[in-house]
Amino acid sequence: MKITLNDSIPETKRPEVEELVKTFIKSPEIVWLPSRFPRYVMFIEPGPNGSAEPENGSIFESPQSGKRSLSSVTNFLEDRIKLCLSGRQ
């Protein structure tokens, strides 16, 4: 799974954030890029077993609903990253 992390995260915190992501996503390919969107985590592609087709025209939704949807996982990781950056893990 390719994951884009927003490069607004300080470089000193990036190894910690990458380790956090790796505890929830198996073998991710992590890319650090700037983003127009106010998000810390953006999924680029779901990987070989997922589907890349969006639902209802949204690039943040996947055909899977509930806790396994890309948007749910993204929101969960964003919350964890925010805690990590605040030092409250």
mmCIF file of C-alpha atoms in Angstrom:
data_model
loop_
_atom_site.group_PDB
_atom_site.id
_atom_site.type_symbol
_atom_site.label_atom_id
_atom_site.label_comp_id
_atom_site.label_asym_id
_atom_site.label_seq_id
_atom_site.Cartn_x
_atom_site.Cartn_y
_atom_site.Cartn_z
ATOM 1 C CA MET A 1 0.000 0.000 0.000
ATOM 2 C CA LYS A 2 1.361 3.409 -0.917
ATOM 3 C CA ILE A 3 0.735 6.147 1.630
ATOM 4 C CA THR A 4 1.477 9.846 1.278
ATOM 5 C CA LEU A 5 2.318 11.676 4.481
ATOM 6 C CA ASN A 6 2.128 15.453 4.441
ATOM 7 C CA ASP A 7 5.606 16.993 4.604
ATOM 8 C CA SER A 8 4.315 19.626 7.049
ATOM 9 C CA ILE A 9 5.237 17.089 9.761
ATOM 10 C CA PRO A 10 8.623 18.185 11.179
ATOM 11 C CA GLU A 11 11.565 16.128 9.910
ATOM 12 C CA THR A 12 12.590 15.259 13.463
ATOM 13 C CA LYS A 13 9.203 13.590 14.039
ATOM 14 C CA ARG A 14 9.009 11.718 10.727
ATOM 15 C CA PRO A 15 10.747 8.485 11.843
ATOM 16 C CA GLU A 16 8.339 8.269 14.808
ATOM 17 C CA VAL A 17 5.323 8.886 12.551
ATOM 18 C CA GLU A 18 6.552 6.284 10.033
ATOM 19 C CA GLU A 19 6.872 3.696 12.811
ATOM 20 C CA LEU A 20 3.359 4.554 13.978
ATOM 21 C CA VAL A 21 1.962 4.030 10.473
ATOM 22 C CA LYS A 22 3.853 0.722 10.139
ATOM 23 C CA THR A 23 2.174 -0.615 13.280
ATOM 24 C CA PHE A 24 -1.219 -0.319 11.539
ATOM 25 C CA ILE A 25 -0.386 -0.901 7.851
ATOM 26 C CA LYS A 26 1.718 -3.891 6.790
ATOM 27 C CA SER A 27 4.681 -3.068 4.542
ATOM 28 C CA PRO A 28 3.633 0.426 3.441
ATOM 29 C CA GLU A 29 5.527 2.428 0.861
ATOM 30 C CA ILE A 30 5.680 5.866 2.510
ATOM 31 C CA VAL A 31 6.115 9.027 0.446
ATOM 32 C CA TRP A 32 6.500 12.519 1.953
ATOM 33 C CA LEU A 33 4.895 15.208 -0.204
ATOM 34 C CA PRO A 34 3.223 18.592 0.237
ATOM 35 C CA SER A 35 -0.543 18.603 0.043
ATOM 36 C CA ARG A 36 -3.280 21.072 -0.805
ATOM 37 C CA PHE A 37 -5.591 19.110 1.461
ATOM 38 C CA PRO A 38 -5.526 19.668 5.240
ATOM 39 C CA ARG A 39 -4.750 16.002 5.923
ATOM 40 C CA TYR A 40 -1.766 14.260 7.464
ATOM 41 C CA VAL A 41 -2.380 10.912 5.755
ATOM 42 C CA MET A 42 -3.508 10.341 2.188
ATOM 43 C CA PHE A 43 -3.744 6.905 0.601
ATOM 44 C CA ILE A 44 -2.483 6.858 -2.968
ATOM 45 C CA GLU A 45 -3.532 3.325 -3.892
ATOM 46 C CA PRO A 46 -5.054 0.466 -1.912
ATOM 47 C CA GLY A 47 -2.613 -2.273 -3.002
ATOM 48 C CA PRO A 48 -2.955 -5.557 -4.872
ATOM 49 C CA ASN A 49 -5.901 -6.941 -2.861
ATOM 50 C CA GLY A 50 -7.989 -3.777 -2.636
ATOM 51 C CA SER A 51 -10.089 -1.971 -5.169
ATOM 52 C CA ALA A 52 -9.040 1.381 -6.582
ATOM 53 C CA GLU A 53 -12.549 2.406 -7.624
ATOM 54 C CA PRO A 54 -14.000 5.296 -5.551
ATOM 55 C CA GLU A 55 -17.583 5.341 -4.361
ATOM 56 C CA ASN A 56 -19.957 8.204 -5.095
ATOM 57 C CA GLY A 57 -17.226 10.180 -6.844
ATOM 58 C CA SER A 58 -15.169 10.675 -3.677
ATOM 59 C CA ILE A 59 -11.434 10.011 -3.881
ATOM 60 C CA PHE A 60 -11.394 9.395 -0.121
ATOM 61 C CA GLU A 61 -13.951 6.558 -0.072
ATOM 62 C CA SER A 62 -13.445 2.938 -1.046
ATOM 63 C CA PRO A 63 -15.971 0.246 -1.925
ATOM 64 C CA GLN A 64 -15.450 -1.172 1.578
ATOM 65 C CA SER A 65 -17.616 0.500 4.167
ATOM 66 C CA GLY A 66 -17.255 0.932 7.892
ATOM 67 C CA LYS A 67 -13.996 0.621 9.800
ATOM 68 C CA ARG A 68 -12.163 -0.965 6.856
ATOM 69 C CA SER A 69 -12.823 1.837 4.383
ATOM 70 C CA LEU A 70 -9.849 3.938 3.308
ATOM 71 C CA SER A 71 -11.405 7.063 4.795
ATOM 72 C CA SER A 72 -11.947 5.337 8.169
ATOM 73 C CA VAL A 73 -8.365 4.068 8.277
ATOM 74 C CA THR A 74 -7.097 7.483 7.179
ATOM 75 C CA ASN A 75 -9.080 9.250 9.912
ATOM 76 C CA PHE A 76 -7.833 6.758 12.521
ATOM 77 C CA LEU A 77 -4.198 7.243 11.459
ATOM 78 C CA GLU A 78 -4.596 11.028 11.383
ATOM 79 C CA ASP A 79 -5.880 10.967 14.959
ATOM 80 C CA ARG A 80 -2.941 8.788 16.034
ATOM 81 C CA ILE A 81 -0.450 11.065 14.231
ATOM 82 C CA LYS A 82 -1.939 14.143 15.921
ATOM 83 C CA LEU A 83 -1.489 12.464 19.317
ATOM 84 C CA CYS A 84 2.048 11.486 18.425
ATOM 85 C CA LEU A 85 2.917 15.050 17.351
ATOM 86 C CA SER A 86 1.422 16.475 20.536
ATOM 87 C CA GLY A 87 3.527 14.063 22.597
ATOM 88 C CA ARG A 88 0.462 12.439 24.206
ATOM 89 C CA GLN A 89 0.487 9.048 22.406
#
